């Protein structure tokens, strides 16, 4: 049996859905971080944003091959840059806590801040690559 | 890049990754974050990143296109898995009312990042084609 990959073109809804998902996550994380408490509406928004973002990214990270190579590359490189910055940030936090003691932040605020920076860096690089044109 | 340099890059990458995994596991299990574990995490980070830049092409001496693709796609998958995991942990923590302590939370994130990165690396390396 031959094994063929789906090479369907990205549907028109996928790009706005990705933007909406990231936006929902960023807004809900900002609310949780600002209040230093998790209200029900903020958590529901966060879950909705997570489901939308991860579903769209699952398609683009290669689970289903797409014809739009540029978007796939932009997402891959934006994720790569965000991954590098996240690792640097978490290592820096571990090092500073190990040497200087606890931070003044609560764990909830720290967790939301980590997710927030992850998404903001990803969104920033994604927009940069889409405006730039070529992705290398 | 010469064979010898490439070999050291691969060794440094794996050593750094394993050090990150081992140290984050120690921090999580014993909830101990002192200057020794902090220095070990930093060493793991330096070893991983110094070789990783060659993989992804920031260091121009690495001209292996396949290695660059493997590095990029592995990091993309690792980022995706870390994002999903962190969001789920945050949501479950909020609903269950039980929160991670700060060192354990950070150790879990490093652990997930390092493990998913290395698993994706091995998977792409064995798979042959990288798209």
Short mmCIF file of C-alpha atoms in Angstrom, two decimals:
data_model
loop_
_atom_site.label_atom_id
_atom_site.label_comp_id
_atom_site.label_asym_id
_atom_site.label_seq_id
_atom_site.Cartn_x
_atom_site.Cartn_y
_atom_site.Cartn_z
CA UNK A 1 0.00 0.00 0.00
CA UNK A 2 1.45 3.33 -0.94
CA UNK A 3 1.93 5.90 1.81
CA UNK A 4 1.01 9.37 0.66
CA UNK A 5 1.07 12.63 2.57
CA UNK A 6 -1.70 15.17 2.57
CA UNK A 7 -0.52 18.26 0.72
CA UNK A 8 -3.68 20.25 1.02
CA UNK A 9 -3.37 24.01 0.90
CA UNK A 10 -3.86 25.76 4.22
CA UNK A 11 -7.46 26.78 4.59
CA UNK A 12 -8.21 30.49 4.84
CA UNK A 13 -9.28 30.07 8.44
CA UNK A 14 -6.01 28.62 9.76
CA UNK A 15 -3.94 31.83 9.77
CA UNK A 16 -6.53 33.99 11.58
CA UNK A 17 -7.19 31.07 13.97
CA UNK A 18 -3.50 30.94 14.92
CA UNK A 19 -3.47 34.69 15.56
CA UNK A 20 -6.68 34.41 17.59
CA UNK A 21 -5.35 31.50 19.66
CA UNK A 22 -2.07 33.26 20.50
CA UNK A 23 -3.95 36.47 21.29
CA UNK A 24 -6.38 34.64 23.60
CA UNK A 25 -3.50 33.00 25.44
CA UNK A 26 -1.53 36.25 25.79
CA UNK A 27 -4.57 38.19 27.07
CA UNK A 28 -5.57 35.47 29.58
CA UNK A 29 -1.98 35.09 30.82
CA UNK A 30 -1.69 38.87 31.23
CA UNK A 31 -4.88 38.85 33.35
CA UNK A 32 -3.64 35.94 35.53
CA UNK A 33 -0.19 37.51 35.88
CA UNK A 34 -1.62 40.94 36.70
CA UNK A 35 -4.11 39.67 39.30
CA UNK A 36 -1.72 36.96 40.59
CA UNK A 37 -4.82 34.79 40.83
CA UNK A 38 -6.68 32.56 38.43
CA UNK A 39 -10.23 33.70 37.85
CA UNK A 40 -12.58 31.34 36.01
CA UNK A 41 -13.01 33.53 32.88
CA UNK A 42 -9.22 33.89 32.53
CA UNK A 43 -8.67 30.12 32.85
CA UNK A 44 -11.43 29.38 30.32
CA UNK A 45 -9.86 31.89 27.91
CA UNK A 46 -6.45 30.28 28.46
CA UNK A 47 -7.77 26.79 27.74
CA UNK A 48 -9.63 27.97 24.63
CA UNK A 49 -6.49 29.75 23.38
CA UNK A 50 -4.33 26.70 24.10
CA UNK A 51 -6.65 24.33 22.23
CA UNK A 52 -6.86 26.63 19.18
CA UNK A 53 -3.11 27.42 19.08
CA UNK A 54 -1.89 23.86 19.57
CA UNK A 55 -4.38 22.48 17.05
CA UNK A 56 -3.26 24.90 14.32
CA UNK A 57 0.44 24.46 15.16
CA UNK A 58 0.02 20.67 15.10
CA UNK A 59 -0.93 20.97 11.45
CA UNK A 60 1.97 23.26 10.59
CA UNK A 61 4.77 21.53 12.52
CA UNK A 62 4.56 18.73 10.02
CA UNK A 63 1.88 16.44 11.30
CA UNK A 64 0.11 17.15 8.04
CA UNK A 65 2.32 18.45 5.27
CA UNK A 66 1.16 21.72 3.75
CA UNK A 67 1.92 23.29 0.43
CA UNK A 68 2.60 26.66 2.02
CA UNK A 69 6.27 26.06 2.75
CA UNK A 70 6.87 29.67 3.80
CA UNK A 71 4.41 29.56 6.71
CA UNK A 72 5.81 26.21 7.86
CA UNK A 73 9.33 27.64 7.82
CA UNK A 74 8.26 30.85 9.57
CA UNK A 75 6.59 28.81 12.33
CA UNK A 76 9.55 26.43 12.63
CA UNK A 77 12.09 29.27 12.92
CA UNK A 78 9.89 31.35 15.24
CA UNK A 79 9.50 28.29 17.51
CA UNK A 80 13.24 27.66 17.38
CA UNK A 81 14.03 31.23 18.47
CA UNK A 82 11.41 31.09 21.20
CA UNK A 83 12.80 27.72 22.38
CA UNK A 84 16.32 29.16 22.63
CA UNK A 85 15.15 32.22 24.56
CA UNK A 86 12.99 30.09 26.87
CA UNK A 87 15.90 27.78 27.69
CA UNK A 88 18.13 30.80 28.35
CA UNK A 89 15.48 32.41 30.56
CA UNK A 90 14.69 29.28 32.61
CA UNK A 91 18.40 28.50 33.06
CA UNK A 92 18.97 32.10 34.15
CA UNK A 93 16.10 31.85 36.65
CA UNK A 94 17.39 28.54 38.06
CA UNK A 95 20.89 29.98 38.35
CA UNK A 96 19.77 33.18 40.06
CA UNK A 97 17.46 31.31 42.48
CA UNK A 98 20.23 28.77 43.22
CA UNK A 99 22.76 31.50 43.96
CA UNK A 100 20.67 34.34 45.40
CA UNK A 101 17.66 32.50 46.85
CA UNK A 102 13.95 32.71 46.08
CA UNK A 103 12.41 35.26 43.74
CA UNK A 104 9.76 37.60 45.07
CA UNK A 105 7.26 36.16 42.59
CA UNK A 106 4.62 33.54 43.31
CA UNK A 107 4.80 30.27 41.37
CA UNK A 108 1.57 31.11 39.53
CA UNK A 109 2.95 34.46 38.39
CA UNK A 110 6.25 32.84 37.37
CA UNK A 111 4.49 30.12 35.35
CA UNK A 112 2.29 32.62 33.54
CA UNK A 113 5.31 34.83 32.87
CA UNK A 114 7.22 31.90 31.32
CA UNK A 115 4.27 31.06 29.04
CA UNK A 116 3.75 34.73 28.23
CA UNK A 117 7.36 35.26 27.16
CA UNK A 118 7.29 32.02 25.15
CA UNK A 119 4.26 33.17 23.19
CA UNK A 120 5.29 36.81 22.84
CA UNK A 121 8.70 35.84 21.43
CA UNK A 122 7.08 33.32 19.08
CA UNK A 123 4.50 35.86 17.86
CA UNK A 124 7.17 38.55 17.43
CA UNK A 125 9.44 36.33 15.32
CA UNK A 126 6.51 34.94 13.31
CA UNK A 127 5.35 38.45 12.37
CA UNK A 128 8.96 39.44 11.60
CA UNK A 129 9.44 36.47 9.23
CA UNK A 130 6.11 37.04 7.53
CA UNK A 131 6.98 40.70 6.91
CA UNK A 132 10.57 39.91 5.91
CA UNK A 133 9.50 37.55 3.16
CA UNK A 134 12.21 34.91 2.96
CA UNK A 135 12.83 32.63 5.92
CA UNK A 136 16.32 31.23 6.49
CA UNK B 1 33.41 21.32 9.28
CA UNK B 2 35.97 18.58 9.94
CA UNK B 3 34.99 15.09 11.16
CA UNK B 4 36.71 15.68 14.50
CA UNK B 5 34.90 18.97 15.15
CA UNK B 6 31.55 17.47 14.19
CA UNK B 7 32.17 14.57 16.57
CA UNK B 8 32.89 16.99 19.44
CA UNK B 9 29.81 19.03 18.57
CA UNK B 10 27.62 15.92 18.79
CA UNK B 11 29.28 14.84 22.07
CA UNK B 12 28.84 18.32 23.56
CA UNK B 13 25.18 18.42 22.50
CA UNK B 14 24.35 15.03 24.05
CA UNK B 15 26.41 15.67 27.18
CA UNK B 16 24.70 19.03 27.71
CA UNK B 17 21.25 17.55 27.14
CA UNK B 18 21.87 14.64 29.51
CA UNK B 19 23.26 17.00 32.16
CA UNK B 20 20.13 19.17 31.88
CA UNK B 21 17.87 16.10 32.18
CA UNK B 22 19.79 14.63 35.15
CA UNK B 23 20.03 17.93 37.05
CA UNK B 24 16.40 18.87 36.52
CA UNK B 25 15.38 15.38 37.73
CA UNK B 26 17.51 15.86 40.87
CA UNK B 27 15.97 19.32 41.52
CA UNK B 28 12.46 17.91 41.07
CA UNK B 29 12.85 14.72 43.13
CA UNK B 30 14.76 16.21 46.08
CA UNK B 31 13.44 19.77 45.69
CA UNK B 32 16.99 21.01 46.05
CA UNK B 33 18.10 24.13 44.21
CA UNK B 34 21.46 25.27 45.52
CA UNK B 35 24.65 26.64 43.96
CA UNK B 36 25.80 23.13 42.85
CA UNK B 37 22.60 22.22 40.97
CA UNK B 38 22.38 25.77 39.58
CA UNK B 39 25.96 25.52 38.25
CA UNK B 40 25.19 22.08 36.75
CA UNK B 41 22.15 23.48 34.89
CA UNK B 42 24.24 26.38 33.62
CA UNK B 43 26.97 23.99 32.44
CA UNK B 44 24.37 21.83 30.68
CA UNK B 45 22.94 24.93 29.01
CA UNK B 46 26.35 26.13 27.81
CA UNK B 47 27.28 22.68 26.43
CA UNK B 48 23.94 22.28 24.62
CA UNK B 49 23.73 25.78 23.19
CA UNK B 50 27.36 26.02 22.08
CA UNK B 51 26.90 22.94 19.88
CA UNK B 52 23.32 23.74 18.95
CA UNK B 53 24.32 26.96 17.16
CA UNK B 54 26.40 24.85 14.79
CA UNK B 55 23.39 22.60 14.13
CA UNK B 56 21.02 25.42 13.27
CA UNK B 57 23.53 27.33 11.15
CA UNK B 58 24.23 30.41 13.28
CA UNK B 59 27.83 29.19 13.37
CA UNK B 60 28.65 29.17 9.67
CA UNK B 61 31.19 26.34 10.05
CA UNK B 62 28.28 23.89 10.15
CA UNK B 63 27.31 23.33 6.54
CA UNK B 64 25.39 20.11 6.97
CA UNK B 65 21.91 21.02 5.66
CA UNK B 66 20.26 17.90 7.08
CA UNK B 67 21.70 18.51 10.57
CA UNK B 68 20.39 22.09 10.40
CA UNK B 69 16.92 20.86 9.44
CA UNK B 70 16.97 18.26 12.22
CA UNK B 71 18.01 20.92 14.76
CA UNK B 72 15.32 23.37 13.62
CA UNK B 73 12.47 20.85 13.47
CA UNK B 74 13.46 19.24 16.78
CA UNK B 75 13.47 22.63 18.52
CA UNK B 76 10.11 23.48 16.89
CA UNK B 77 8.57 20.22 18.19
CA UNK B 78 10.18 20.69 21.59
CA UNK B 79 8.75 24.22 21.81
CA UNK B 80 5.32 22.94 20.82
CA UNK B 81 5.38 20.12 23.39
CA UNK B 82 6.66 22.48 26.13
CA UNK B 83 3.92 25.01 25.33
CA UNK B 84 1.18 22.36 25.48
CA UNK B 85 2.60 20.82 28.65
CA UNK B 86 3.12 24.13 30.47
CA UNK B 87 -0.39 25.35 29.61
CA UNK B 88 -1.95 22.07 30.79
CA UNK B 89 0.10 22.01 34.02
CA UNK B 90 -0.93 25.60 34.71
CA UNK B 91 -4.61 24.83 34.13
CA UNK B 92 -4.58 21.64 36.23
CA UNK B 93 -2.65 23.40 38.98
CA UNK B 94 -5.24 26.15 39.09
CA UNK B 95 -8.19 23.75 39.17
CA UNK B 96 -6.71 21.25 41.60
CA UNK B 97 -5.55 24.01 43.94
CA UNK B 98 -2.15 22.37 44.28
CA UNK B 99 0.76 24.41 42.97
CA UNK B 100 4.30 23.44 42.08
CA UNK B 101 7.05 24.97 44.16
CA UNK B 102 9.18 27.35 42.06
CA UNK B 103 12.32 25.13 41.76
CA UNK B 104 10.17 22.12 40.79
CA UNK B 105 8.26 24.12 38.19
CA UNK B 106 11.47 25.38 36.56
CA UNK B 107 13.07 21.91 36.72
CA UNK B 108 9.99 20.39 35.04
CA UNK B 109 10.17 22.92 32.20
CA UNK B 110 13.90 22.24 31.62
CA UNK B 111 13.27 18.48 31.79
CA UNK B 112 10.46 18.58 29.22
CA UNK B 113 12.47 20.87 26.91
CA UNK B 114 15.60 18.69 27.02
CA UNK B 115 13.81 15.33 26.73
CA UNK B 116 11.50 16.40 23.88
CA UNK B 117 14.42 18.00 22.04
CA UNK B 118 16.57 14.88 22.26
CA UNK B 119 13.76 12.46 21.41
CA UNK B 120 12.83 14.56 18.35
CA UNK B 121 16.52 14.66 17.35
CA UNK B 122 16.85 10.87 17.49
CA UNK B 123 13.52 10.42 15.70
CA UNK B 124 14.43 12.77 12.83
CA UNK B 125 17.96 11.33 12.56
CA UNK B 126 16.61 7.78 12.18
CA UNK B 127 13.75 8.75 9.93
CA UNK B 128 15.98 9.81 7.06
CA UNK B 129 14.12 12.65 5.38
CA UNK B 130 13.39 15.83 7.30
CA UNK B 131 10.57 18.06 6.06
#
